[in-house]
Short mmCIF file of C-alpha atoms in Angstrom, two decimals:
data_model
loop_
_atom_site.label_atom_id
_atom_site.label_comp_id
_atom_site.label_asym_id
_atom_site.label_seq_id
_atom_site.Cartn_x
_atom_site.Cartn_y
_atom_site.Cartn_z
CA MET A 1 -54.01 -55.09 -87.43
CA GLU A 2 -50.65 -55.57 -85.74
CA ALA A 3 -48.85 -52.67 -84.06
CA SER A 4 -46.18 -52.85 -86.74
CA THR A 5 -48.81 -52.22 -89.42
CA VAL A 6 -50.35 -49.10 -87.87
CA GLN A 7 -50.87 -46.59 -90.66
CA LEU A 8 -50.01 -42.91 -90.53
CA ASN A 9 -53.60 -42.12 -91.54
CA ASP A 10 -54.93 -43.86 -88.42
CA ILE A 11 -52.54 -41.88 -86.22
CA ALA A 12 -53.72 -38.69 -87.95
CA LEU A 13 -57.33 -39.60 -87.12
CA PHE A 14 -56.44 -40.08 -83.47
CA VAL A 15 -54.60 -36.73 -83.37
CA GLU A 16 -57.66 -34.99 -84.81
CA VAL A 17 -59.98 -36.50 -82.20
CA ALA A 18 -57.57 -35.78 -79.35
CA LYS A 19 -57.05 -32.21 -80.49
CA ARG A 20 -60.76 -31.42 -80.75
CA LYS A 21 -61.85 -33.62 -77.81
CA SER A 22 -64.86 -34.62 -79.85
CA PHE A 23 -65.57 -37.38 -82.38
CA SER A 24 -68.25 -35.31 -84.09
CA LEU A 25 -66.07 -32.19 -84.49
CA ALA A 26 -63.17 -34.29 -85.71
CA ALA A 27 -65.41 -36.16 -88.15
CA ARG A 28 -66.66 -32.85 -89.55
CA ALA A 29 -63.12 -31.57 -90.00
CA LEU A 30 -62.11 -34.83 -91.68
CA ASN A 31 -65.31 -35.01 -93.79
CA MET A 32 -66.08 -38.57 -92.73
CA PRO A 33 -68.89 -40.30 -90.78
CA THR A 34 -68.53 -40.24 -87.01
CA SER A 35 -69.19 -43.99 -86.87
CA THR A 36 -66.32 -44.66 -89.28
CA LEU A 37 -63.99 -42.46 -87.26
CA SER A 38 -64.93 -44.19 -84.00
CA ARG A 39 -64.36 -47.62 -85.59
CA ARG A 40 -60.91 -46.58 -86.89
CA ILE A 41 -59.87 -45.34 -83.44
CA ASN A 42 -61.06 -48.62 -81.89
CA GLU A 43 -58.94 -50.54 -84.40
CA LEU A 44 -55.92 -48.34 -83.61
CA GLU A 45 -56.33 -49.02 -79.88
CA ARG A 46 -56.56 -52.77 -80.52
CA ALA A 47 -53.43 -52.67 -82.68
CA ILE A 48 -51.48 -50.79 -80.02
CA GLY A 49 -52.94 -52.81 -77.18
CA LEU A 50 -53.77 -49.78 -75.05
CA ARG A 51 -56.82 -47.59 -74.53
CA LEU A 52 -56.07 -44.07 -75.75
CA ILE A 53 -59.38 -42.30 -75.12
CA ASN A 54 -61.88 -42.49 -72.26
CA ARG A 55 -65.37 -42.30 -73.75
CA ASN A 56 -67.48 -42.41 -70.58
CA THR A 57 -67.82 -38.62 -70.13
CA ARG A 58 -69.54 -35.89 -72.10
CA ARG A 59 -66.16 -34.50 -73.12
CA LEU A 60 -63.61 -37.00 -74.32
CA ASP A 61 -60.51 -37.35 -72.18
CA LEU A 62 -57.19 -38.91 -73.10
CA THR A 63 -55.83 -41.71 -70.98
CA GLU A 64 -52.27 -41.42 -69.70
CA ALA A 65 -51.14 -43.53 -72.65
CA GLY A 66 -53.26 -41.42 -75.02
CA ALA A 67 -51.75 -38.17 -73.76
CA ALA A 68 -48.22 -39.53 -74.21
CA TYR A 69 -49.11 -40.82 -77.70
CA MET A 70 -50.62 -37.43 -78.62
CA ARG A 71 -47.49 -35.56 -77.53
CA ARG A 72 -45.27 -37.76 -79.69
CA CYS A 73 -47.55 -37.99 -82.71
CA GLN A 74 -48.99 -34.50 -83.19
CA GLY A 75 -45.71 -33.01 -84.40
CA LEU A 76 -45.21 -35.89 -86.84
CA ILE A 77 -48.69 -35.45 -88.32
CA ASP A 78 -48.34 -31.68 -88.56
CA GLU A 79 -44.99 -32.04 -90.31
CA ALA A 80 -46.43 -34.58 -92.75
CA ARG A 81 -49.36 -32.26 -93.56
CA LEU A 82 -47.03 -29.32 -94.04
CA ALA A 83 -44.85 -31.34 -96.40
CA HIS A 84 -47.96 -32.26 -98.39
CA GLU A 85 -49.08 -28.62 -98.51
CA GLN A 86 -45.65 -27.47 -99.66
CA LEU A 87 -45.62 -30.00 -102.47
CA GLN A 88 -49.08 -28.88 -103.55
CA SER A 89 -48.04 -25.22 -103.49
CA LEU A 90 -45.10 -25.99 -105.78
CA SER A 91 -47.48 -27.26 -108.45
CA GLY A 92 -50.58 -25.13 -108.07
CA GLY A 93 -50.51 -22.83 -105.04
CA PRO A 94 -52.65 -22.99 -101.87
CA SER A 95 -55.77 -25.13 -102.10
CA GLY A 96 -58.46 -26.83 -100.05
CA ASN A 97 -61.27 -25.82 -97.70
CA LEU A 98 -60.33 -22.96 -95.36
CA ARG A 99 -62.56 -22.58 -92.28
CA VAL A 100 -62.42 -19.14 -90.65
CA SER A 101 -64.27 -17.89 -87.56
CA MET A 102 -64.49 -14.15 -86.89
CA PRO A 103 -66.89 -11.68 -85.23
CA TYR A 104 -69.65 -10.23 -87.37
CA SER A 105 -68.30 -6.72 -86.70
CA LEU A 106 -65.02 -7.65 -88.34
CA ALA A 107 -66.46 -9.82 -91.10
CA ILE A 108 -69.05 -7.36 -92.38
CA TRP A 109 -66.37 -4.80 -93.19
CA LEU A 110 -63.24 -6.87 -93.71
CA LEU A 111 -64.58 -9.49 -96.10
CA PRO A 112 -66.11 -7.19 -98.73
CA GLU A 113 -62.75 -5.40 -98.91
CA THR A 114 -60.67 -8.54 -99.33
CA ILE A 115 -62.51 -11.69 -100.32
CA ASN A 116 -63.01 -10.94 -104.01
CA ASP A 117 -59.31 -10.23 -104.55
CA PHE A 118 -58.36 -13.24 -102.42
CA THR A 119 -60.49 -15.69 -104.41
CA ASP A 120 -59.19 -14.23 -107.66
CA ARG A 121 -55.60 -14.84 -106.55
CA TYR A 122 -56.23 -18.24 -104.95
CA PRO A 123 -59.07 -19.90 -106.89
CA GLU A 124 -58.28 -23.34 -105.44
CA VAL A 125 -59.08 -22.24 -101.87
CA GLU A 126 -62.71 -22.63 -100.77
CA CYS A 127 -63.55 -20.33 -97.85
CA GLU A 128 -66.12 -21.12 -95.15
CA PHE A 129 -66.85 -18.32 -92.67
CA ASP A 130 -68.44 -18.71 -89.24
CA LEU A 131 -69.71 -15.52 -87.55
CA SER A 132 -70.90 -17.00 -84.25
CA MET A 133 -69.67 -15.46 -81.00
CA MET A 134 -67.48 -18.32 -79.82
CA THR A 135 -65.58 -17.54 -76.63
CA ALA A 136 -61.82 -17.61 -76.23
CA SER A 137 -61.95 -20.82 -74.18
CA ASP A 138 -63.88 -22.59 -76.96
CA ALA A 139 -61.46 -21.67 -79.75
CA GLN A 140 -59.16 -24.65 -79.42
CA GLY A 141 -61.75 -27.40 -79.73
CA THR A 142 -63.28 -26.32 -83.03
CA PRO A 143 -62.91 -27.36 -86.67
CA PHE A 144 -61.54 -23.97 -87.76
CA ASP A 145 -58.20 -23.25 -89.40
CA ILE A 146 -58.28 -19.62 -88.23
CA VAL A 147 -60.14 -17.97 -85.32
CA LEU A 148 -60.04 -14.15 -85.22
CA ARG A 149 -61.25 -12.29 -82.14
CA PHE A 150 -61.17 -8.85 -80.56
CA GLY A 151 -59.83 -9.00 -77.01
CA SER A 152 -57.19 -8.08 -74.46
CA ASN A 153 -54.24 -9.79 -72.81
CA ALA A 154 -56.60 -10.91 -70.06
CA ASP A 155 -58.64 -12.82 -72.64
CA TYR A 156 -55.57 -14.39 -74.28
CA PRO A 157 -52.87 -14.71 -71.58
CA LEU A 158 -50.83 -17.13 -73.70
CA ALA A 159 -50.52 -14.83 -76.71
CA SER A 160 -46.94 -13.86 -75.85
CA ALA A 161 -45.78 -17.42 -75.26
CA SER A 162 -43.70 -19.33 -77.77
CA ALA A 163 -45.23 -21.97 -80.02
CA ALA A 164 -43.36 -24.68 -78.09
CA ASP A 165 -44.76 -23.41 -74.79
CA LEU A 166 -48.28 -23.31 -76.19
CA ASN A 167 -48.10 -26.82 -77.62
CA GLY A 168 -46.94 -28.15 -74.27
CA ASN A 169 -49.58 -26.33 -72.26
CA ARG A 170 -52.47 -28.39 -70.93
CA GLY A 171 -54.79 -25.43 -70.36
CA MET A 172 -57.24 -23.45 -72.43
CA HIS A 173 -55.11 -23.29 -75.56
CA SER A 174 -53.56 -26.76 -75.34
CA GLY A 175 -52.30 -27.61 -78.83
CA ALA A 176 -53.27 -24.18 -80.18
CA VAL A 177 -51.13 -21.16 -81.02
CA VAL A 178 -52.35 -17.67 -80.14
CA GLN A 179 -50.90 -14.50 -81.67
CA GLU A 180 -51.71 -10.83 -81.22
CA LEU A 181 -52.02 -9.42 -84.74
CA VAL A 182 -52.43 -5.74 -83.93
CA SER A 183 -53.15 -3.49 -80.95
CA LEU A 184 -55.61 -0.73 -81.84
CA ASN A 185 -56.23 2.59 -80.18
CA ASN A 186 -59.79 2.91 -78.92
CA TYR A 187 -61.56 6.27 -79.30
CA LEU A 188 -64.95 7.74 -78.34
CA TYR A 189 -67.52 8.70 -80.99
CA ALA A 190 -70.99 10.25 -81.13
CA SER A 191 -73.28 11.73 -83.74
CA ASP A 192 -73.54 15.49 -84.32
CA ARG A 193 -77.23 15.44 -83.33
CA TYR A 194 -76.44 13.69 -80.03
CA LEU A 195 -73.80 16.31 -79.23
CA GLU A 196 -76.15 19.15 -80.23
CA ARG A 197 -78.85 17.74 -77.96
CA TYR A 198 -76.77 16.85 -74.90
CA GLY A 199 -73.63 18.92 -75.30
CA GLU A 200 -70.10 17.82 -76.03
CA PRO A 201 -68.00 16.50 -73.12
CA LYS A 202 -64.90 18.61 -72.54
CA THR A 203 -63.22 16.41 -69.92
CA PRO A 204 -63.39 12.69 -69.11
CA ALA A 205 -65.37 13.50 -65.95
CA ASP A 206 -68.13 14.97 -68.15
CA LEU A 207 -68.92 11.46 -69.39
CA THR A 208 -70.75 10.77 -66.12
CA GLN A 209 -73.51 13.07 -67.40
CA HIS A 210 -73.91 11.27 -70.75
CA GLN A 211 -75.42 8.12 -72.19
CA CYS A 212 -72.43 5.81 -72.69
CA LEU A 213 -72.83 2.60 -74.66
CA ARG A 214 -71.09 -0.20 -72.77
CA THR A 215 -70.31 -3.79 -73.78
CA THR A 216 -72.57 -5.17 -71.06
CA ILE A 217 -74.56 -3.56 -68.25
CA ASP A 218 -72.58 -4.74 -65.26
CA GLU A 219 -70.08 -3.31 -62.80
CA ALA A 220 -67.05 -4.67 -64.65
CA HIS A 221 -67.92 -2.66 -67.78
CA SER A 222 -69.21 0.46 -66.02
CA HIS A 223 -65.85 2.24 -65.89
CA TRP A 224 -63.80 3.57 -68.80
CA THR A 225 -60.12 4.39 -68.43
CA LEU A 226 -59.12 7.33 -70.61
CA ARG A 227 -55.52 8.25 -71.39
CA ARG A 228 -53.76 11.32 -72.72
CA GLY A 229 -50.03 10.80 -72.80
CA ALA A 230 -48.90 9.80 -69.31
CA VAL A 231 -52.18 10.95 -67.74
CA SER A 232 -55.01 8.47 -67.14
CA GLU A 233 -58.46 8.86 -65.61
CA ARG A 234 -60.88 6.10 -64.62
CA VAL A 235 -64.43 7.35 -65.09
CA PRO A 236 -67.71 5.68 -64.05
CA VAL A 237 -70.11 5.53 -67.01
CA SER A 238 -73.73 4.53 -67.43
CA GLY A 239 -76.44 4.37 -70.06
CA HIS A 240 -79.66 2.70 -71.07
CA LEU A 241 -78.08 0.58 -73.82
CA ALA A 242 -75.31 -2.02 -74.14
CA ALA A 243 -74.07 -4.04 -77.13
CA ASN A 244 -71.13 -6.38 -77.68
CA ASN A 245 -71.20 -5.96 -81.46
CA MET A 246 -69.22 -3.02 -82.85
CA SER A 247 -71.36 -2.67 -85.95
CA ILE A 248 -74.51 -2.42 -83.82
CA ALA A 249 -72.75 -0.04 -81.42
CA GLY A 250 -71.89 2.24 -84.34
CA THR A 251 -75.45 2.09 -85.60
CA LEU A 252 -76.90 2.97 -82.19
CA ALA A 253 -74.50 5.89 -81.87
CA GLY A 254 -75.50 6.98 -85.37
CA LEU A 255 -79.13 7.04 -84.19
CA ASP A 256 -78.14 9.74 -81.66
CA LEU A 257 -78.58 7.42 -78.68
CA ALA A 258 -75.18 7.34 -76.98
CA ILE A 259 -71.43 7.86 -76.99
CA THR A 260 -69.62 4.68 -78.02
CA ARG A 261 -66.10 3.31 -78.14
CA MET A 262 -64.64 2.28 -81.51
CA PRO A 263 -61.20 0.86 -82.40
CA HIS A 264 -59.13 2.85 -84.90
CA CYS A 265 -59.05 0.15 -87.56
CA LEU A 266 -59.24 0.20 -91.36
CA ALA A 267 -61.83 -2.57 -91.32
CA LEU A 268 -64.11 -0.54 -89.04
CA GLU A 269 -63.71 2.87 -90.70
CA PRO A 270 -66.91 2.35 -92.78
CA ILE A 271 -68.95 2.10 -89.55
CA ILE A 272 -67.78 5.57 -88.52
CA LYS A 273 -68.34 7.07 -91.97
CA ARG A 274 -71.72 5.41 -92.58
CA ASN A 275 -73.11 6.66 -89.27
CA SER A 276 -71.53 10.14 -89.57
CA LEU A 277 -69.83 9.78 -86.20
CA LYS A 278 -67.60 12.46 -84.74
CA ARG A 279 -64.70 11.85 -82.41
CA VAL A 280 -65.41 12.92 -78.83
CA LEU A 281 -62.65 14.08 -76.46
CA PRO A 282 -60.14 14.02 -79.35
CA GLY A 283 -57.13 14.38 -77.05
CA TRP A 284 -58.01 11.18 -75.18
CA SER A 285 -58.10 7.46 -75.98
CA VAL A 286 -59.79 4.59 -74.17
CA ASP A 287 -58.06 1.32 -73.22
CA PRO A 288 -56.70 -0.22 -76.45
CA ILE A 289 -58.18 -3.37 -77.93
CA SER A 290 -56.32 -6.02 -79.89
CA ILE A 291 -57.14 -8.46 -82.66
CA TYR A 292 -55.94 -11.99 -81.92
CA VAL A 293 -55.68 -15.08 -84.09
CA VAL A 294 -55.91 -18.64 -82.78
CA TYR A 295 -54.45 -21.45 -84.92
CA PRO A 296 -55.11 -25.13 -84.13
CA SER A 297 -51.35 -25.83 -84.23
CA SER A 298 -48.00 -24.13 -84.76
CA ILE A 299 -47.73 -25.53 -88.29
CA GLN A 300 -49.82 -23.51 -90.71
CA PRO A 301 -50.71 -24.86 -94.17
CA ALA A 302 -50.29 -22.76 -97.29
CA LYS A 303 -53.98 -21.81 -97.46
CA THR A 304 -53.84 -20.41 -93.90
CA ARG A 305 -50.67 -18.43 -94.51
CA ALA A 306 -52.05 -17.04 -97.76
CA PHE A 307 -55.26 -15.81 -96.12
CA MET A 308 -53.50 -14.22 -93.15
CA ASP A 309 -50.93 -12.49 -95.38
CA PHE A 310 -53.82 -11.12 -97.42
CA ILE A 311 -55.85 -9.66 -94.57
CA ARG A 312 -53.08 -8.38 -92.27
CA PRO A 313 -52.72 -5.01 -94.07
CA LYS A 314 -56.45 -4.39 -93.56
CA LEU A 315 -56.28 -4.97 -89.79
CA GLY A 316 -53.96 -2.08 -89.01
CA PRO A 317 -54.95 1.47 -88.08
CA PRO A 318 -55.59 3.99 -90.87
CA GLN A 319 -52.49 5.89 -91.91
CA ASP A 320 -54.13 9.15 -92.94
CA LYS A 321 -55.11 10.41 -89.49
CA LYS A 322 -54.26 9.98 -85.85
#
């Protein structure tokens, strides 16, 4: 294969491998055997006359030539895919396999509220949901079209950057685009029986005398900052239990075991109602928490845009109470 006969499909294969830094992940996303993908990349390198990928480490690295080729080619491939998606949408709407990763806490309440209506409206989109607890730093090298996560600005420092800045960044989100979808107020909740047994805290300082359910049992998560208007108080908290799953946290609070934090979110309202939780220190809120989305690139196909447009209204805070 001469350099002049290099096919756009072969360039697209290289972009997929470079983006995911893994032949196996790229092969899964492309629905093709890993051996076939490796052979096609070898043929592309022979046609160009340069090595694009170093394969002698556990994690694939691009050569200098490969990095330059990736920078020039990724935009072309993304534009070609978008053009294809737009043509498909003109004839029949969004279609294809949509891979979405989200926390169990969000999925268990969001999906029952939305997925039936979504599949009715977009019958040509096949949805695949992953509920594993992938970390922020892992989000870019995965075969997902959409990654939804709870977090803070510290977890996603590039969320405010432009798409161009993100695509040029060589760090954690290289090639990916990160957006903050919504910032949610975080409140304290407990069951009536817990409050009857241990008393209801009247001030933030009273929390030091209560069982407080933290994310993890370590020093970094053993202080809660509470705010009321311009006033803030940082309070040391402790407790026998910790959980990093909001659904489990709500269940444990509903079993009269602790005071827990819970974002004010439509998707999580059923946790509060199911466990008959009551707001504690109603004049105060805890540090807010946000929902972020990570896209593999700045160009989003029709199926991705359709899904995000569908779920966005469900991610906001309830409108009927403060």
